[in-house]
Short mmCIF file of C-alpha atoms and ligand atoms in Angstrom, two decimals:
data_model
loop_
_atom_site.label_atom_id
_atom_site.label_comp_id
_atom_site.label_asym_id
_atom_site.label_seq_id
_atom_site.Cartn_x
_atom_site.Cartn_y
_atom_site.Cartn_z
CA MET U 1 -14.24 -8.78 -74.25
CA ALA U 2 -10.85 -7.81 -75.66
CA ARG U 3 -10.95 -4.99 -78.18
CA ARG U 4 -8.51 -3.53 -80.63
CA LEU U 5 -8.73 0.05 -81.81
CA LYS U 6 -9.62 0.59 -85.43
CA THR U 7 -7.46 3.28 -86.97
CA LEU U 8 -9.41 6.46 -86.41
CA GLU U 9 -9.55 9.58 -88.50
CA PRO U 10 -6.33 11.58 -88.29
CA HIS U 11 -6.22 14.07 -85.46
CA CYS U 12 -7.45 17.56 -85.91
CA HIS U 13 -3.96 18.86 -85.25
CA ASP U 14 -0.76 18.36 -87.09
CA MET U 15 0.91 15.14 -85.95
CA THR U 16 3.98 15.72 -88.09
CA ALA U 17 5.09 18.88 -86.35
CA HIS U 18 6.37 17.39 -83.11
CA SER U 19 9.92 18.07 -82.19
CA PRO U 20 12.16 15.03 -81.63
CA THR U 21 12.43 15.83 -77.92
CA MET U 22 8.76 14.98 -77.57
CA THR U 23 9.57 11.31 -78.06
CA THR U 24 11.02 11.26 -74.53
CA ARG U 25 7.75 12.34 -72.94
CA GLN U 26 6.72 9.88 -70.29
CA PRO U 27 4.59 10.20 -67.19
CA ALA U 28 6.59 10.35 -63.97
CA GLY U 29 7.51 6.88 -62.74
CA ALA U 30 5.26 5.11 -65.27
CA PRO U 31 7.31 3.20 -67.82
CA HIS U 32 4.30 1.53 -69.42
CA PHE U 33 2.94 4.90 -70.51
CA HIS U 34 5.17 6.35 -73.17
CA ASP U 35 5.30 8.49 -76.23
CA GLN U 36 5.08 6.76 -79.59
CA ASP U 37 4.99 8.71 -82.83
CA GLY U 38 4.02 11.87 -81.01
CA THR U 39 1.09 10.35 -79.12
CA LEU U 40 0.98 9.11 -75.57
CA HIS U 41 0.35 5.37 -75.40
CA ALA U 42 -0.52 2.90 -72.68
CA GLU U 43 1.60 -0.08 -73.74
CA GLY U 44 0.66 -0.47 -77.43
CA VAL U 45 -2.60 1.49 -77.34
CA SER U 46 -2.87 5.15 -78.33
CA LEU U 47 -4.52 7.16 -75.57
CA ALA U 48 -5.74 9.69 -78.13
CA GLU U 49 -7.61 7.00 -80.01
CA LEU U 50 -8.84 5.34 -76.83
CA GLY U 51 -10.22 8.64 -75.52
CA GLN U 52 -11.95 9.31 -78.83
CA ALA U 53 -13.35 5.83 -79.12
CA LEU U 54 -14.67 5.46 -75.57
CA GLY U 55 -15.14 9.08 -74.55
CA THR U 56 -13.80 10.88 -71.51
CA PRO U 57 -13.37 11.03 -68.56
CA LEU U 58 -11.83 7.59 -68.74
CA TYR U 59 -9.53 5.71 -66.37
CA VAL U 60 -6.91 3.70 -68.26
CA TYR U 61 -4.69 1.11 -66.57
CA SER U 62 -1.77 -0.93 -67.87
CA ARG U 63 -1.75 -4.64 -67.10
CA ALA U 64 2.01 -4.81 -67.53
CA ALA U 65 2.42 -2.02 -64.98
CA LEU U 66 0.56 -4.11 -62.38
CA ALA U 67 2.88 -7.04 -63.05
CA THR U 68 5.93 -4.78 -62.82
CA ALA U 69 4.84 -3.41 -59.46
CA TRP U 70 4.17 -6.92 -58.19
CA SER U 71 7.63 -8.02 -59.33
CA SER U 72 9.31 -5.10 -57.59
CA TYR U 73 8.02 -6.56 -54.30
CA GLN U 74 8.73 -10.19 -55.20
CA ASP U 75 12.29 -9.39 -56.29
CA ALA U 76 12.88 -7.63 -52.99
CA ILE U 77 11.35 -10.51 -51.02
CA GLY U 78 13.41 -13.27 -52.61
CA SER U 79 13.15 -16.40 -50.49
CA HIS U 80 11.97 -14.65 -47.31
CA ASN U 81 8.61 -15.59 -45.83
CA VAL U 82 6.50 -12.59 -46.85
CA LEU U 83 2.83 -12.31 -47.77
CA VAL U 84 1.93 -9.27 -49.85
CA CYS U 85 -1.69 -8.29 -49.23
CA PHE U 86 -2.66 -5.67 -51.81
CA GLY U 87 -4.28 -2.72 -50.01
CA MET U 88 -7.29 -2.91 -52.28
CA LYS U 89 -8.81 0.36 -51.14
CA ALA U 90 -6.38 1.93 -53.63
CA ASN U 91 -8.09 0.27 -56.59
CA SER U 92 -10.79 -2.31 -56.17
CA ASN U 93 -11.86 -2.98 -59.75
CA LEU U 94 -12.49 -6.73 -60.09
CA ALA U 95 -10.10 -7.01 -63.04
CA VAL U 96 -7.29 -5.46 -60.97
CA LEU U 97 -8.04 -7.76 -58.02
CA LYS U 98 -8.16 -10.79 -60.28
CA GLU U 99 -4.84 -9.85 -61.80
CA PHE U 100 -3.16 -9.62 -58.41
CA ALA U 101 -4.88 -12.81 -57.23
CA ARG U 102 -3.46 -14.61 -60.28
CA LEU U 103 -0.02 -13.34 -59.41
CA GLY U 104 -0.43 -14.83 -55.92
CA SER U 105 -1.29 -11.72 -53.94
CA GLY U 106 -3.28 -11.61 -50.74
CA PHE U 107 -5.51 -8.66 -49.90
CA ASP U 108 -5.93 -6.12 -47.14
CA ILE U 109 -9.63 -5.31 -46.82
CA VAL U 110 -11.43 -2.74 -44.68
CA SER U 111 -15.10 -3.52 -45.18
CA GLY U 112 -17.67 -6.17 -45.95
CA GLY U 113 -17.92 -4.66 -49.41
CA GLU U 114 -14.22 -5.17 -50.02
CA LEU U 115 -14.57 -8.75 -48.76
CA ALA U 116 -17.36 -9.35 -51.27
CA ARG U 117 -15.15 -7.96 -54.03
CA VAL U 118 -12.13 -10.15 -53.24
CA LEU U 119 -14.36 -13.21 -53.05
CA ALA U 120 -15.97 -12.26 -56.38
CA ALA U 121 -12.48 -11.96 -57.85
CA GLY U 122 -11.73 -15.52 -56.74
CA ALA U 123 -9.08 -14.57 -54.20
CA ASN U 124 -7.97 -17.01 -51.52
CA PRO U 125 -9.57 -15.87 -48.21
CA ALA U 126 -6.68 -17.48 -46.32
CA LYS U 127 -4.56 -14.62 -47.72
CA VAL U 128 -6.94 -11.86 -46.64
CA VAL U 129 -6.33 -9.59 -43.66
CA PHE U 130 -9.20 -7.47 -42.38
CA SER U 131 -8.25 -3.98 -41.15
CA GLY U 132 -10.40 -0.99 -40.19
CA VAL U 133 -11.50 0.80 -37.02
CA GLY U 134 -15.25 0.28 -37.36
CA LYS U 135 -15.92 -3.35 -38.17
CA GLN U 136 -19.60 -4.19 -37.73
CA ARG U 137 -20.96 -7.51 -36.54
CA TRP U 138 -22.17 -8.56 -39.98
CA GLU U 139 -18.76 -7.79 -41.43
CA MET U 140 -17.07 -9.92 -38.77
CA GLN U 141 -19.53 -12.73 -39.45
CA ALA U 142 -18.93 -12.60 -43.20
CA ALA U 143 -15.15 -12.63 -42.71
CA LEU U 144 -15.34 -15.54 -40.25
CA GLU U 145 -17.59 -17.39 -42.66
CA ALA U 146 -15.11 -16.79 -45.48
CA GLY U 147 -12.15 -17.85 -43.32
CA VAL U 148 -9.85 -14.82 -43.53
CA LYS U 149 -6.22 -15.07 -42.43
CA CYS U 150 -6.73 -12.59 -39.58
CA PHE U 151 -8.56 -9.62 -38.18
CA ASN U 152 -6.37 -6.59 -37.59
CA VAL U 153 -8.12 -5.44 -34.44
CA GLU U 154 -7.91 -1.73 -33.70
CA SER U 155 -9.45 -1.33 -30.22
CA VAL U 156 -10.36 -3.16 -27.01
CA PRO U 157 -14.13 -2.89 -27.65
CA GLU U 158 -13.54 -4.43 -31.08
CA LEU U 159 -11.73 -7.37 -29.42
CA GLN U 160 -14.72 -7.92 -27.18
CA ARG U 161 -17.18 -7.74 -30.06
CA LEU U 162 -15.11 -10.11 -32.18
CA SER U 163 -14.91 -12.62 -29.33
CA ASP U 164 -18.66 -12.41 -28.93
CA VAL U 165 -19.38 -12.83 -32.66
CA ALA U 166 -16.93 -15.73 -33.05
CA CYS U 167 -18.37 -17.55 -30.02
CA SER U 168 -21.92 -17.10 -31.30
CA MET U 169 -20.84 -18.76 -34.54
CA GLY U 170 -18.84 -21.50 -32.83
CA LYS U 171 -15.70 -20.24 -34.56
CA VAL U 172 -12.29 -19.01 -33.52
CA ALA U 173 -11.18 -15.66 -34.94
CA PRO U 174 -7.48 -15.26 -35.78
CA VAL U 175 -6.40 -11.93 -34.35
CA SER U 176 -3.58 -9.49 -34.84
CA LEU U 177 -3.59 -6.25 -32.90
CA ARG U 178 -3.03 -3.11 -34.89
CA VAL U 179 -0.69 -1.11 -32.73
CA ASN U 180 -0.33 2.63 -33.06
CA PRO U 181 3.43 3.10 -32.63
CA ASP U 182 3.28 6.92 -32.42
CA VAL U 183 5.77 7.63 -35.20
CA ASP U 184 5.66 10.47 -37.66
CA ALA U 185 5.41 9.11 -41.22
CA GLN U 186 6.42 12.56 -42.53
CA THR U 187 3.56 12.68 -44.97
CA HIS U 188 0.35 14.68 -45.52
CA PRO U 189 -1.59 14.91 -42.22
CA TYR U 190 -4.73 13.42 -43.82
CA ILE U 191 -2.84 10.25 -44.77
CA SER U 192 -0.74 9.91 -41.65
CA THR U 193 -2.14 7.20 -39.39
CA GLY U 194 0.54 6.20 -36.88
CA LEU U 195 0.49 9.21 -34.56
CA LYS U 196 -1.04 9.28 -31.08
CA GLU U 197 -3.74 11.69 -32.21
CA ASN U 198 -4.89 9.46 -35.09
CA LYS U 199 -7.94 7.24 -34.61
CA PHE U 200 -6.11 4.12 -35.75
CA GLY U 201 -4.79 1.21 -33.74
CA ILE U 202 -4.17 0.55 -30.07
CA ALA U 203 -1.65 2.86 -28.39
CA ILE U 204 1.69 1.09 -28.07
CA GLU U 205 1.67 1.66 -24.29
CA GLU U 206 -1.66 -0.15 -24.00
CA ALA U 207 -0.81 -2.98 -26.36
CA LEU U 208 0.53 -5.40 -23.77
CA GLY U 209 -2.67 -5.20 -21.72
CA ALA U 210 -4.77 -5.60 -24.87
CA TYR U 211 -2.83 -8.74 -25.81
CA GLN U 212 -3.36 -10.18 -22.34
CA LEU U 213 -7.07 -9.50 -22.68
CA ALA U 214 -7.12 -11.04 -26.18
CA THR U 215 -5.53 -14.26 -24.95
CA SER U 216 -8.08 -14.48 -22.14
CA LEU U 217 -11.19 -13.93 -24.29
CA PRO U 218 -12.97 -16.95 -25.76
CA GLY U 219 -13.19 -17.38 -29.53
CA LEU U 220 -9.96 -15.54 -30.28
CA ASN U 221 -6.60 -16.89 -31.39
CA VAL U 222 -3.78 -14.33 -31.20
CA VAL U 223 -1.58 -14.73 -34.26
CA GLY U 224 0.12 -11.45 -35.04
CA VAL U 225 0.92 -7.80 -34.60
CA ASP U 226 0.26 -5.08 -37.08
CA CYS U 227 0.80 -1.41 -37.81
CA HIS U 228 0.19 0.95 -40.70
CA ILE U 229 1.74 4.35 -40.14
CA GLY U 230 0.59 6.27 -43.17
CA SER U 231 0.69 6.61 -46.91
CA GLN U 232 2.93 8.14 -49.60
CA ILE U 233 5.94 7.60 -47.35
CA THR U 234 9.29 8.23 -49.03
CA GLU U 235 11.65 7.73 -46.08
CA VAL U 236 12.77 4.44 -44.59
CA SER U 237 13.24 5.77 -41.05
CA PRO U 238 9.55 5.96 -39.99
CA TYR U 239 9.17 2.27 -40.89
CA LEU U 240 12.29 1.33 -38.95
CA ASP U 241 11.14 3.35 -35.93
CA ALA U 242 7.77 1.58 -36.02
CA LEU U 243 9.40 -1.83 -36.51
CA ASP U 244 11.69 -1.20 -33.57
CA LYS U 245 8.70 -0.55 -31.31
CA LEU U 246 6.86 -3.61 -32.61
CA LEU U 247 9.90 -5.82 -32.04
CA ALA U 248 10.25 -4.55 -28.47
CA LEU U 249 6.58 -5.41 -27.94
CA ILE U 250 7.09 -8.89 -29.41
CA GLU U 251 9.92 -9.46 -26.89
CA GLN U 252 7.67 -8.40 -24.01
CA LEU U 253 4.91 -10.68 -25.30
CA GLY U 254 7.36 -13.55 -25.58
CA ALA U 255 8.28 -13.07 -21.92
CA LEU U 256 4.58 -13.50 -21.09
CA GLY U 257 4.41 -16.66 -23.19
CA ILE U 258 2.47 -15.02 -26.04
CA GLU U 259 4.09 -16.17 -29.29
CA LEU U 260 3.14 -14.56 -32.60
CA LYS U 261 3.26 -16.00 -36.10
CA HIS U 262 3.38 -12.84 -38.16
CA LEU U 263 4.27 -9.18 -38.15
CA ASP U 264 2.37 -6.89 -40.51
CA LEU U 265 4.08 -3.62 -41.40
CA GLY U 266 1.13 -2.23 -43.36
CA GLY U 267 1.45 -0.36 -46.61
CA GLY U 268 2.43 3.20 -47.32
CA LEU U 269 5.30 3.15 -49.79
CA GLY U 270 5.20 6.33 -51.81
CA ILE U 271 5.26 6.68 -55.57
CA ARG U 272 6.57 9.32 -57.89
CA TYR U 273 3.90 11.91 -58.73
CA ASP U 274 6.26 14.78 -59.52
CA ASP U 275 9.90 14.69 -58.47
CA GLU U 276 9.64 12.52 -55.37
CA THR U 277 12.17 9.74 -54.96
CA PRO U 278 9.98 6.79 -54.04
CA LEU U 279 11.09 4.28 -51.48
CA ALA U 280 11.84 1.09 -53.42
CA PRO U 281 10.52 -2.12 -51.79
CA LYS U 282 14.07 -3.53 -51.85
CA VAL U 283 15.49 -0.58 -49.93
CA LEU U 284 12.86 -0.99 -47.23
CA LEU U 285 12.84 -4.77 -47.09
CA ASP U 286 16.61 -5.21 -46.90
CA ARG U 287 16.55 -3.07 -43.76
CA VAL U 288 13.49 -4.86 -42.37
CA PHE U 289 14.96 -8.34 -42.88
CA ALA U 290 18.21 -7.19 -41.24
CA ALA U 291 16.28 -5.83 -38.24
CA LEU U 292 14.23 -9.03 -37.89
CA GLU U 293 17.37 -11.11 -38.03
CA SER U 294 19.30 -9.05 -35.51
CA ARG U 295 16.40 -9.29 -33.03
CA GLY U 296 16.03 -13.05 -33.45
CA CYS U 297 12.65 -12.70 -35.19
CA SER U 298 13.43 -14.01 -38.64
CA SER U 299 11.05 -16.94 -38.22
CA LEU U 300 8.10 -14.52 -38.13
CA GLN U 301 6.16 -14.22 -41.36
CA LEU U 302 6.21 -10.65 -42.63
CA VAL U 303 2.95 -9.27 -44.04
CA LEU U 304 2.81 -6.12 -46.18
CA GLU U 305 -0.24 -4.17 -47.30
CA PRO U 306 0.91 -1.99 -50.20
CA GLY U 307 -1.80 -0.17 -52.13
CA ARG U 308 -0.60 2.95 -53.91
CA SER U 309 2.78 1.52 -54.91
CA MET U 310 1.06 -1.42 -56.64
CA VAL U 311 -1.31 0.62 -58.82
CA GLY U 312 -0.65 4.36 -58.59
CA ASN U 313 1.54 4.68 -61.65
CA ALA U 314 -0.33 1.94 -63.50
CA GLY U 315 -3.15 4.32 -64.41
CA VAL U 316 -4.04 7.68 -65.92
CA LEU U 317 -7.29 9.60 -66.13
CA LEU U 318 -8.10 10.88 -69.60
CA THR U 319 -10.10 14.07 -69.80
CA SER U 320 -11.03 16.43 -72.64
CA VAL U 321 -10.72 20.21 -72.71
CA GLN U 322 -14.19 21.71 -72.95
CA TYR U 323 -13.40 25.42 -72.79
CA LEU U 324 -10.42 27.70 -72.45
CA LYS U 325 -11.44 30.60 -70.29
CA HIS U 326 -9.13 33.56 -69.85
CA THR U 327 -9.84 35.94 -67.00
CA GLU U 328 -7.89 38.86 -65.62
CA ALA U 329 -6.48 36.73 -62.81
CA ARG U 330 -6.16 33.29 -64.34
CA ASN U 331 -6.36 31.09 -67.41
CA PHE U 332 -8.64 28.13 -66.92
CA ALA U 333 -8.71 24.94 -68.93
CA ILE U 334 -12.16 23.61 -68.11
CA VAL U 335 -12.12 19.87 -68.62
CA ASP U 336 -14.77 17.15 -68.44
CA ALA U 337 -13.31 15.42 -65.35
CA GLY U 338 -13.97 16.95 -61.97
CA MET U 339 -13.36 16.46 -58.28
CA ASN U 340 -16.07 13.80 -58.31
CA ASP U 341 -13.90 11.75 -60.69
CA LEU U 342 -10.51 12.43 -59.09
CA LEU U 343 -10.79 13.82 -55.57
CA ARG U 344 -7.14 13.90 -54.54
CA PRO U 345 -6.31 17.46 -55.63
CA ALA U 346 -9.42 18.91 -53.93
CA LEU U 347 -8.98 16.86 -50.77
CA TYR U 348 -5.22 16.91 -50.25
CA GLU U 349 -4.05 19.57 -52.70
CA ALA U 350 -2.34 16.60 -54.32
CA TRP U 351 -0.13 17.14 -57.36
CA HIS U 352 -0.83 15.11 -60.49
CA GLY U 353 1.06 15.59 -63.74
CA VAL U 354 -0.90 16.70 -66.79
CA LEU U 355 0.17 15.57 -70.26
CA PRO U 356 -1.68 16.39 -73.46
CA VAL U 357 -1.89 13.02 -75.20
CA VAL U 358 -0.89 14.74 -78.44
CA PRO U 359 1.31 17.72 -77.59
CA ARG U 360 1.08 20.95 -79.56
CA GLN U 361 4.02 22.99 -80.69
CA SER U 362 2.51 26.42 -80.08
CA THR U 363 3.55 28.59 -77.15
CA THR U 364 2.37 27.58 -73.74
CA THR U 365 0.11 29.42 -71.32
CA LEU U 366 -0.12 29.10 -67.56
CA TYR U 367 -3.35 27.20 -66.87
CA ASP U 368 -5.38 25.99 -63.95
CA VAL U 369 -6.97 22.74 -65.07
CA VAL U 370 -10.41 22.72 -63.49
CA GLY U 371 -13.53 20.56 -63.66
CA PRO U 372 -17.18 21.37 -64.30
CA VAL U 373 -18.33 20.84 -60.69
CA CYS U 374 -19.81 23.83 -58.88
CA GLU U 375 -17.09 24.14 -56.24
CA SER U 376 -13.97 26.28 -56.22
CA ALA U 377 -12.12 23.23 -54.88
CA ASP U 378 -12.89 21.51 -58.17
CA TRP U 379 -9.44 21.63 -59.73
CA LEU U 380 -7.14 18.90 -61.00
CA ALA U 381 -3.94 20.89 -61.47
CA ARG U 382 -2.91 24.48 -60.93
CA GLY U 383 -0.36 26.72 -62.59
CA ARG U 384 0.72 24.39 -65.41
CA GLN U 385 2.39 25.56 -68.61
CA LEU U 386 0.34 23.98 -71.37
CA SER U 387 -0.41 24.54 -75.01
CA LEU U 388 -4.08 23.69 -75.42
CA GLU U 389 -7.08 23.94 -77.68
CA GLU U 390 -10.67 22.96 -77.12
CA GLY U 391 -11.15 19.23 -77.64
CA ASP U 392 -7.60 18.25 -76.65
CA ILE U 393 -7.34 15.13 -74.54
CA LEU U 394 -5.19 15.31 -71.42
CA ALA U 395 -3.78 12.46 -69.36
CA ILE U 396 -3.87 13.13 -65.63
CA GLU U 397 -0.95 11.06 -64.40
CA SER U 398 -0.57 8.66 -61.48
CA ALA U 399 -4.31 8.14 -61.18
CA GLY U 400 -4.27 4.36 -60.71
CA ALA U 401 -4.46 4.59 -56.91
CA TYR U 402 -7.21 6.39 -54.98
CA GLY U 403 -8.67 7.59 -58.28
CA PHE U 404 -11.78 5.74 -59.35
CA VAL U 405 -12.33 4.29 -55.86
CA MET U 406 -12.81 7.78 -54.45
CA ALA U 407 -15.06 8.90 -57.31
CA GLY U 408 -18.64 9.89 -56.60
CA ASN U 409 -21.74 11.24 -58.27
CA TYR U 410 -21.75 14.83 -56.98
CA ASN U 411 -23.58 17.15 -59.39
CA SER U 412 -25.26 13.98 -60.74
CA ARG U 413 -22.21 13.11 -62.76
CA PRO U 414 -21.93 9.47 -63.84
CA ARG U 415 -18.66 7.88 -62.80
CA PRO U 416 -16.12 7.27 -65.59
CA ALA U 417 -15.50 4.00 -67.40
CA GLU U 418 -12.35 2.02 -66.62
CA VAL U 419 -10.19 0.30 -69.20
CA MET U 420 -7.30 -2.15 -68.88
CA VAL U 421 -4.75 -2.13 -71.66
CA ASP U 422 -2.89 -5.35 -72.33
CA GLY U 423 -0.27 -5.04 -75.08
CA ASP U 424 -2.11 -3.66 -78.08
CA ILE U 425 -5.59 -4.61 -76.96
CA PHE U 426 -7.84 -3.20 -74.27
CA HIS U 427 -10.68 -4.40 -72.10
CA VAL U 428 -13.46 -2.21 -70.73
CA ILE U 429 -13.34 -3.36 -67.11
CA ARG U 430 -16.10 -1.06 -65.96
CA GLN U 431 -18.77 0.57 -68.08
CA ARG U 432 -19.35 4.28 -67.81
CA GLU U 433 -22.32 4.90 -65.53
CA THR U 434 -25.59 5.86 -67.16
CA PHE U 435 -28.41 8.16 -66.07
CA ALA U 436 -30.35 5.01 -65.12
CA ASP U 437 -27.47 4.02 -62.80
CA LEU U 438 -27.65 7.44 -61.18
CA ILE U 439 -31.28 7.15 -60.09
CA ARG U 440 -31.32 3.41 -59.45
CA GLY U 441 -32.98 2.70 -56.11
CA GLU U 442 -34.59 6.13 -55.80
CA SER U 443 -38.35 6.57 -55.69
CA CYS U 444 -40.77 9.46 -55.37
CA LEU U 445 -43.54 9.89 -52.83
CA PRO U 446 -46.99 8.77 -54.02
N1 LIG W 1 -3.20 -0.77 -44.91
C1 LIG W 1 -4.03 0.03 -44.24
C2 LIG W 1 -4.54 -0.41 -42.94
C3 LIG W 1 -4.38 1.28 -44.78
O1 LIG W 1 -5.18 2.08 -44.09
C4 LIG W 1 -3.88 1.67 -46.04
C5 LIG W 1 -4.23 2.95 -46.63
C6 LIG W 1 -3.03 0.76 -46.73
C7 LIG W 1 -2.71 -0.44 -46.13
C8 LIG W 1 -2.46 1.07 -48.08
O2 LIG W 1 -1.62 2.17 -48.01
P1 LIG W 1 -0.79 2.63 -49.31
O3 LIG W 1 0.23 1.56 -49.62
O4 LIG W 1 -1.75 2.79 -50.42
O5 LIG W 1 -0.18 3.91 -48.92
N2 LIG W 1 -6.75 8.41 -50.16
C9 LIG W 1 -5.39 8.73 -49.81
C10 LIG W 1 -4.65 7.56 -49.25
C11 LIG W 1 -5.35 6.95 -48.05
C12 LIG W 1 -4.66 5.72 -47.54
C13 LIG W 1 -5.52 5.02 -46.56
N3 LIG W 1 -4.97 3.81 -46.04
C14 LIG W 1 -4.70 9.32 -51.03
O6 LIG W 1 -5.33 9.44 -52.07
O7 LIG W 1 -3.52 9.68 -50.96
#
């Protein structure tokens, strides 16, 4: 149900005292979040009022930001034959999926659960690619039943299992081999996936043999080649290095009479969290189209699997300051969102901007913004100059990707609600979890 905010009681702090420079406040790389009359807004909705009305922690997304991200790919694609398959592991809320499905997106899935979500969102299975190193038989069956575009197969044993499952169902599985091109994506080691030592894909040196096996196995139809070299990539060169290796492989396959229909370059385009210069889809794709053309491969369909760059800067996490704790070594702003709500800082030491939704004019203090979870790794931001008081609401920036999807219930904390803003209305697209949700399915011994 669409909702509009009633005008709430004026804020506890002085809204008239903001300096004019504050009107330029805007989260990094997120044009649909902006300052209006001294308060941070998502499109036309005040985040201060939203946080007060619905409580915190709260994930807030902008519908217009999703459309903008989609357009940045479509504008770069022009009339080329490209299928964008949203890497839905970045944000799998049904409302987000439905929005991308409406825009014409396909989806990159990695589990039976993700398949169930895309089907529930009404997506076209013929635009779904199924990646992942550990596909189980039931997941293969469900994807064959649904009629996905292809399986991105990541190992020889997986090829054999898929052949077996397809034959037992009297079906033919469309197959693309995910090749590990052994290139350095120059990103955080935990989100780098295209190096020899990573568990992903089939080593480029073994790919030819794997293709020959795939063409000989019953129940398989070889349709493509695939790679995904990592995430939060800001340079074009790792993509071009990987593409070069894939194109060489395609030539070798052609010589053996194995013709492919598509080439999937995966996802990975970085976004701006702090001062990064993200790699614009157009910058990448112009180079990719040129490479395909020069190698005589422009008839191949190109598939992309962007996740983060479609949603990362379309969302923030709102959290409220519970306590300000000053110790000899540090000043802590203890907030009501923790590592269970936004894991990225704890897991990758990731940097997320922190913006008070209504800034104060008083002098700033150097704070570590930490959560209530009983772990020293439970921090959201460290060493930030902020002017804070108890009760202030903060927006943790760039939380639209790998935010809610990585949230958990550690310390028996219910997961946050999610809201989609659309102009000056908002929709609760996921209710805040309740205590009943937390213990659902548990039972005690008699
Ligand atoms: N395709 C495959 C096969 C993937 O494994 C991934 C991400 C994507 C596409 C989408 O990549 P993106 O465009 O979002 O970079 N949790 C980490 C990121 C893990 C990415 C895993 N794979 C983080 O919070 O930074």
